[in-house]
Coordinates of N, CA and C in Angstrom, one line a residue:
Q24 N 80.7 107.2 92.6 CA 81.3 105.8 92.7 C 82.5 105.8 93.7
A25 N 82.5 104.7 94.4 CA 83.5 104.6 95.4 C 84.9 104.6 94.7
Q26 N 85.9 105.2 95.5 CA 87.3 105.2 95.0 C 88.0 103.9 95.5
V27 N 88.8 103.3 94.8 CA 89.6 102.1 95.1 C 91.0 102.4 94.8
V28 N 91.9 102.2 95.8 CA 93.3 102.7 95.7 C 94.2 101.5 96.1
E29 N 95.0 101.1 95.2 CA 96.1 100.1 95.4 C 97.4 100.7 95.8
S30 N 98.2 99.9 96.7 CA 99.5 100.4 97.0 C 100.4 99.2 97.2
G31 N 101.7 99.4 97.3 CA 102.6 98.3 97.6 C 103.3 97.6 96.5
G32 N 103.0 97.9 95.3 CA 103.7 97.3 94.2 C 105.2 97.8 94.2
G33 N 105.9 97.1 93.3 CA 107.4 97.4 93.2 C 108.1 96.3 92.5
S34 N 109.4 96.4 92.6 CA 110.3 95.4 91.9 C 110.9 94.5 93.0
V35 N 111.0 93.3 92.6 CA 111.6 92.3 93.6 C 112.2 91.1 92.8
Q36 N 113.2 90.5 93.4 CA 113.7 89.3 92.7 C 112.9 88.1 93.0
A37 N 113.0 87.2 92.1 CA 112.4 85.9 92.2 C 112.7 85.2 93.6
G38 N 111.6 84.7 94.1 CA 111.7 84.2 95.5 C 111.4 85.1 96.7
G39 N 111.3 86.4 96.3 CA 111.0 87.4 97.3 C 109.5 87.5 97.5
S40 N 109.2 88.6 98.3 CA 107.8 88.8 98.7 C 107.4 90.2 98.6
L41 N 106.1 90.5 98.4 CA 105.6 91.8 98.5 C 104.1 91.7 99.1
R42 N 103.7 92.8 99.7 CA 102.3 92.9 100.2 C 101.7 94.1 99.6
L43 N 100.5 93.8 98.9 CA 99.8 94.9 98.3 C 98.6 95.2 99.3
S44 N 98.2 96.4 99.2 CA 97.2 96.9 100.0 C 96.1 97.6 99.1
C45 N 94.9 97.5 99.5 CA 93.7 98.1 98.8 C 92.8 98.8 99.8
T46 N 92.6 100.0 99.5 CA 91.6 100.7 100.4 C 90.5 101.3 99.5
T47 N 89.3 101.4 100.0 CA 88.2 102.0 99.3 C 87.4 103.0 100.2
S48 N 86.9 104.0 99.5 CA 86.0 105.0 100.2 C 84.6 104.4 100.3
G49 N 84.3 103.4 99.7 CA 83.0 102.8 99.6 C 82.8 101.7 100.7
N50 N 81.7 101.0 100.6 CA 81.4 99.9 101.5 C 81.6 98.7 100.8
A51 N 82.7 98.1 100.9 CA 83.0 96.8 100.2 C 82.8 95.6 101.0
Y52 N 81.8 94.8 100.5 CA 81.5 93.4 101.1 C 82.6 92.4 100.6
S53 N 82.9 92.6 99.3 CA 83.9 91.7 98.7 C 84.9 92.6 98.0
M54 N 86.2 92.0 98.1 CA 87.4 92.6 97.5 C 88.1 91.6 96.7
G55 N 88.5 92.0 95.5 CA 89.3 91.1 94.6 C 90.5 91.6 94.1
W56 N 91.4 90.8 93.8 CA 92.7 91.1 93.1 C 92.8 90.4 91.8
Y57 N 93.1 91.2 90.8 CA 93.3 90.7 89.5 C 94.7 91.2 89.0
R58 N 95.2 90.6 87.9 CA 96.4 91.1 87.3 C 96.3 91.0 85.8
Q59 N 97.1 91.8 85.2 CA 97.1 91.8 83.7 C 98.5 92.2 83.2
V60 N 98.8 91.6 82.1 CA 100.1 92.0 81.4 C 99.6 92.3 80.0
P61 N 100.4 93.2 79.3 CA 100.0 93.6 78.0 C 99.8 92.4 77.0
G62 N 98.8 92.4 76.3 CA 98.7 91.3 75.3 C 97.9 90.1 75.9
K63 N 97.6 90.1 77.1 CA 97.0 88.9 77.8 C 95.7 89.3 78.4
E64 N 94.8 88.3 78.6 CA 93.6 88.6 79.4 C 93.8 88.9 80.9
R65 N 93.0 89.6 81.4 CA 93.0 89.9 82.9 C 92.8 88.5 83.6
E66 N 93.5 88.3 84.6 CA 93.5 87.0 85.4 C 93.1 87.3 86.8
M67 N 92.2 86.4 87.4 CA 91.9 86.5 88.7 C 93.0 86.0 89.6
V68 N 93.3 86.7 90.6 CA 94.4 86.3 91.5 C 93.9 85.8 92.8
A69 N 93.0 86.7 93.4 CA 92.4 86.3 94.8 C 91.2 87.1 95.1
L70 N 90.3 86.5 95.7 CA 89.1 87.2 96.1 C 88.8 86.9 97.6
V71 N 88.1 87.8 98.2 CA 87.8 87.7 99.7 C 86.6 88.5 100.0
D72 N 85.7 88.0 100.8 CA 84.6 88.8 101.3 C 84.4 88.7 102.8
S73 N 83.4 89.4 103.2 CA 83.2 89.7 104.7 C 82.7 88.4 105.4
T74 N 82.4 87.3 104.6 CA 82.0 86.1 105.3 C 83.2 85.2 105.5
G75 N 84.4 85.6 104.9 CA 85.6 84.8 105.0 C 85.8 83.9 103.8
D76 N 84.9 84.1 102.9 CA 85.0 83.2 101.7 C 86.3 83.7 100.9
E77 N 87.2 82.9 100.5 CA 88.4 83.2 99.8 C 88.5 82.3 98.5
R78 N 88.9 82.9 97.4 CA 89.2 82.1 96.2 C 90.6 82.5 95.7
Y79 N 91.2 81.6 95.1 CA 92.5 81.9 94.5 C 92.7 81.3 93.1
G80 N 93.4 82.0 92.3 CA 93.7 81.6 91.0 C 94.7 80.4 91.1
E81 N 94.7 79.5 90.1 CA 95.5 78.3 90.2 C 97.0 78.6 90.2
A82 N 97.4 79.7 89.5 CA 98.8 80.1 89.3 C 99.4 80.6 90.7
V83 N 98.5 81.1 91.7 CA 99.1 81.6 92.9 C 98.7 80.8 94.2
R84 N 97.9 79.8 93.9 CA 97.4 79.0 95.1 C 98.7 78.5 95.9
G85 N 98.6 78.7 97.2 CA 99.8 78.2 98.0 C 100.8 79.2 98.2
R86 N 100.9 80.2 97.4 CA 102.0 81.2 97.5 C 101.4 82.6 97.9
F87 N 100.2 82.9 97.5 CA 99.6 84.2 97.8 C 98.5 84.0 98.9
M88 N 98.3 85.0 99.8 CA 97.2 85.0 100.7 C 96.5 86.3 100.7
V89 N 95.2 86.2 100.7 CA 94.4 87.5 100.7 C 93.7 87.6 102.1
N90 N 93.6 88.8 102.4 CA 93.0 89.2 103.8 C 92.1 90.3 103.7
K91 N 91.0 90.3 104.4 CA 90.1 91.5 104.6 C 89.8 91.6 106.1
P92 N 90.4 92.4 106.8 CA 90.1 92.5 108.2 C 88.6 92.8 108.5
F93 N 88.0 92.2 109.5 CA 86.6 92.2 109.7 C 86.2 93.7 109.9
G94 N 85.2 94.2 109.2 CA 84.7 95.5 109.4 C 85.5 96.7 108.8
K95 N 86.6 96.3 108.1 CA 87.4 97.3 107.6 C 87.3 97.3 106.0
Q96 N 87.4 98.5 105.4 CA 87.3 98.6 104.0 C 88.7 98.6 103.4
I97 N 89.4 97.5 103.7 CA 90.8 97.3 103.3 C 91.0 95.9 102.9
S98 N 91.9 95.6 102.0 CA 92.3 94.3 101.7 C 93.8 94.2 101.5
Y99 N 94.4 93.0 101.9 CA 95.9 92.9 101.7 C 96.1 91.6 100.9
L100 N 97.0 91.7 100.0 CA 97.5 90.6 99.3 C 98.9 90.3 99.5
Q101 N 99.2 89.2 100.3 CA 100.5 88.8 100.7 C 101.0 87.9 99.6
M102 N 102.1 88.2 98.9 CA 102.6 87.5 97.8 C 104.0 87.0 98.1
N103 N 104.2 85.7 98.3 CA 105.4 85.0 98.7 C 105.9 84.2 97.5
N104 N 107.1 83.9 97.6 CA 107.9 83.0 96.6 C 107.5 83.5 95.2
L105 N 107.6 84.8 95.0 CA 107.3 85.4 93.7 C 108.2 84.9 92.5
K106 N 107.5 84.8 91.4 CA 108.1 84.3 90.2 C 108.0 85.3 89.1
P107 N 108.9 85.3 88.1 CA 108.9 86.2 87.0 C 107.5 86.3 86.3
E108 N 106.8 85.2 86.3 CA 105.5 85.1 85.6 C 104.5 85.8 86.4
D109 N 104.8 86.3 87.6 CA 103.8 87.0 88.4 C 103.9 88.5 88.1
T110 N 104.8 88.9 87.3 CA 104.9 90.3 86.8 C 103.6 90.7 86.1
G111 N 103.2 91.9 86.4 CA 102.0 92.5 85.8 C 101.5 93.6 86.6
M112 N 100.4 94.2 86.1 CA 99.6 95.3 86.8 C 98.6 94.6 87.6
Y113 N 98.6 94.9 88.9 CA 97.7 94.3 89.8 C 96.6 95.3 90.2
Y114 N 95.4 94.9 89.9 CA 94.2 95.7 90.2 C 93.4 95.2 91.3
C115 N 92.9 96.1 92.1 CA 91.9 95.7 93.3 C 90.6 96.2 92.8
A116 N 89.6 95.3 93.1 CA 88.2 95.6 92.8 C 87.3 95.3 94.0
T117 N 86.2 96.1 94.1 CA 85.3 95.9 95.3 C 83.9 95.7 94.8
D118 N 83.1 95.1 95.6 CA 81.6 94.9 95.3 C 80.9 94.9 96.6
S119 N 79.6 95.2 96.5 CA 78.7 95.3 97.7 C 78.1 93.9 98.0
Q120 N 78.3 92.9 97.2 CA 77.6 91.6 97.5 C 78.7 90.5 97.7
P121 N 78.2 89.5 98.4 CA 79.2 88.3 98.6 C 79.7 87.7 97.4
I122 N 80.8 87.2 97.3 CA 81.4 86.5 96.2 C 80.5 85.5 95.6
R123 N 79.9 84.7 96.4 CA 79.1 83.5 95.9 C 77.8 84.0 95.2
I124 N 77.5 85.2 95.5 CA 76.2 85.8 94.8 C 76.5 86.1 93.3
F125 N 77.6 86.7 93.1 CA 77.8 87.4 91.8 C 79.0 86.8 90.9
W126 N 79.9 86.2 91.6 CA 81.1 85.7 90.8 C 81.0 84.2 90.6
P127 N 81.4 83.8 89.3 CA 82.1 84.6 88.3 C 81.1 85.1 87.2
G128 N 79.7 85.1 87.5 CA 78.8 85.5 86.5 C 78.9 87.0 86.1
R129 N 79.3 87.9 86.9 CA 79.5 89.3 86.5 C 80.8 89.8 87.2
D130 N 81.2 90.9 86.7 CA 82.5 91.6 87.2 C 82.2 92.3 88.5
F131 N 83.4 92.6 89.2 CA 83.2 93.4 90.4 C 82.7 94.8 90.0
G132 N 82.2 95.5 90.9 CA 81.6 96.8 90.5 C 82.5 98.0 90.4
N133 N 83.5 98.0 91.2 CA 84.5 99.2 91.3 C 85.9 98.7 91.2
W134 N 86.7 99.5 90.5 CA 88.1 99.1 90.2 C 89.0 100.2 90.5
G135 N 90.2 99.8 90.8 CA 91.3 100.8 91.1 C 92.1 101.0 89.9
Q136 N 93.1 101.8 89.9 CA 94.0 102.1 88.8 C 95.1 101.2 88.6
G137 N 95.4 100.4 89.6 CA 96.4 99.3 89.5 C 97.7 99.7 90.1
T138 N 98.6 98.7 90.4 CA 99.9 99.0 90.9 C 100.7 97.9 90.3
Q139 N 101.9 98.4 89.8 CA 102.8 97.4 89.0 C 103.6 96.6 90.0
V140 N 103.7 95.3 89.6 CA 104.7 94.4 90.2 C 105.6 93.8 89.2
T141 N 106.8 93.9 89.5 CA 107.9 93.3 88.5 C 108.7 92.4 89.3
V142 N 108.9 91.1 88.9 CA 109.7 90.2 89.4 C 110.7 89.8 88.4
S143 N 112.0 90.0 88.9 CA 113.2 89.6 88.0 C 113.8 88.3 88.4
S144 N 114.3 87.7 87.4 CA 114.8 86.3 87.6 C 116.3 86.4 88.1

Protein backbone atom coordinates (compact mmCIF):
# COMPACT_ATOMS: atom_id res chain seq x y z
CA GLN A 1 0.00 0.00 0.00
CA ALA A 2 1.25 3.47 -0.84
CA GLN A 3 2.73 5.57 1.93
CA VAL A 4 1.19 8.96 2.60
CA VAL A 5 3.13 11.49 4.67
CA GLU A 6 1.94 14.87 5.94
CA SER A 7 4.15 17.70 7.14
CA GLY A 8 3.93 21.36 8.06
CA GLY A 9 1.73 21.28 11.12
CA GLY A 10 2.48 23.36 14.16
CA SER A 11 1.21 26.06 16.49
CA VAL A 12 0.11 29.48 15.34
CA GLN A 13 -1.91 32.38 16.67
CA ALA A 14 -5.35 33.18 15.38
CA GLY A 15 -5.16 35.10 12.12
CA GLY A 16 -1.93 33.43 11.13
CA SER A 17 -1.16 31.01 8.30
CA LEU A 18 0.28 27.56 7.83
CA ARG A 19 0.99 25.43 4.80
CA LEU A 20 0.65 21.69 5.01
CA SER A 21 2.30 19.33 2.55
CA CYS A 22 1.44 15.77 1.63
CA THR A 23 3.57 13.38 -0.36
CA THR A 24 2.88 9.82 -1.40
CA SER A 25 4.92 6.94 -2.72
CA GLY A 26 1.95 5.83 -4.81
CA ASN A 27 0.21 7.21 -7.86
CA ALA A 28 -2.42 9.59 -6.52
CA TYR A 29 -5.04 10.93 -8.91
CA SER A 30 -6.92 12.56 -6.07
CA MET A 31 -5.66 13.93 -2.79
CA GLY A 32 -7.74 15.04 0.14
CA TRP A 33 -7.34 16.78 3.47
CA TYR A 34 -9.44 15.94 6.49
CA ARG A 35 -9.25 16.99 10.12
CA GLN A 36 -10.42 15.56 13.39
CA VAL A 37 -10.52 16.57 17.02
CA PRO A 38 -11.08 14.14 19.88
CA GLY A 39 -14.74 13.39 20.41
CA LYS A 40 -15.84 14.70 17.02
CA GLU A 41 -16.34 13.15 13.62
CA ARG A 42 -13.73 13.50 10.95
CA GLU A 43 -14.39 16.55 8.76
CA MET A 44 -13.57 17.07 5.12
CA VAL A 45 -11.38 20.13 4.64
CA ALA A 46 -10.37 20.14 0.98
CA LEU A 47 -10.08 17.80 -1.97
CA VAL A 48 -8.24 18.11 -5.27
CA ASP A 49 -7.58 15.86 -8.23
CA SER A 50 -5.54 15.84 -11.41
CA THR A 51 -8.41 17.31 -13.44
CA GLY A 52 -8.30 20.42 -11.27
CA ASP A 53 -11.53 19.54 -9.49
CA GLU A 54 -11.44 21.16 -6.03
CA ARG A 55 -13.88 20.83 -3.14
CA TYR A 56 -13.88 22.65 0.19
CA GLY A 57 -15.63 22.19 3.48
CA GLU A 58 -17.94 25.04 4.41
CA ALA A 59 -15.91 25.92 7.51
CA VAL A 60 -12.76 26.68 5.49
CA ARG A 61 -14.10 27.98 2.19
CA GLY A 62 -12.46 31.28 1.30
CA ARG A 63 -9.62 30.83 3.84
CA PHE A 64 -7.94 27.60 2.74
CA MET A 65 -6.61 26.68 -0.69
CA VAL A 66 -5.63 23.22 -1.89
CA ASN A 67 -3.18 22.55 -4.67
CA LYS A 68 -1.82 19.50 -6.51
CA PRO A 69 0.87 20.45 -9.04
CA PHE A 70 0.32 18.72 -12.35
CA GLY A 71 2.02 15.37 -12.61
CA LYS A 72 3.35 15.43 -9.07
CA GLN A 73 2.47 13.16 -6.19
CA ILE A 74 2.20 16.01 -3.73
CA SER A 75 -0.52 18.26 -2.38
CA TYR A 76 -0.37 21.53 -0.49
CA LEU A 77 -2.97 22.96 1.84
CA GLN A 78 -2.51 26.69 2.36
CA MET A 79 -4.39 27.75 5.48
CA ASN A 80 -4.92 31.47 5.99
CA ASN A 81 -6.74 33.50 8.64
CA LEU A 82 -6.62 30.54 10.99
CA LYS A 83 -9.11 30.33 13.82
CA PRO A 84 -8.99 28.39 17.11
CA GLU A 85 -11.71 26.12 15.75
CA ASP A 86 -9.28 25.02 13.01
CA THR A 87 -7.28 23.19 15.67
CA GLY A 88 -7.07 19.47 15.07
CA MET A 89 -5.17 16.59 13.56
CA TYR A 90 -4.98 17.03 9.81
CA TYR A 91 -4.86 13.94 7.65
CA CYS A 92 -3.95 13.58 4.02
CA ALA A 93 -5.55 10.90 1.89
CA THR A 94 -5.02 9.73 -1.66
CA ASP A 95 -6.95 7.77 -4.26
CA SER A 96 -6.40 6.47 -7.77
CA GLN A 97 -9.72 7.79 -9.12
CA PRO A 98 -11.12 11.27 -9.82
CA ILE A 99 -13.10 12.86 -6.98
CA ARG A 100 -16.34 12.90 -8.96
CA ILE A 101 -16.17 9.11 -9.45
CA PHE A 102 -16.02 8.01 -5.84
CA TRP A 103 -16.67 10.90 -3.45
CA PRO A 104 -18.63 11.15 -1.23
CA GLY A 105 -19.85 7.60 -1.79
CA ARG A 106 -16.75 5.96 -0.40
CA ASP A 107 -13.61 6.92 1.47
CA PHE A 108 -10.20 7.67 0.04
CA GLY A 109 -8.03 4.58 -0.33
CA ASN A 110 -4.80 5.56 1.44
CA TRP A 111 -4.29 7.66 4.55
CA GLY A 112 -1.40 9.31 6.33
CA GLN A 113 -0.71 9.42 10.05
CA GLY A 114 -1.67 13.06 10.43
CA THR A 115 -0.03 16.31 11.45
CA GLN A 116 -1.24 18.43 14.36
CA VAL A 117 -2.38 22.01 13.88
CA THR A 118 -3.00 24.14 16.94
CA VAL A 119 -4.41 27.66 16.71
CA SER A 120 -4.40 29.78 19.84
CA SER A 121 -6.59 32.81 20.45
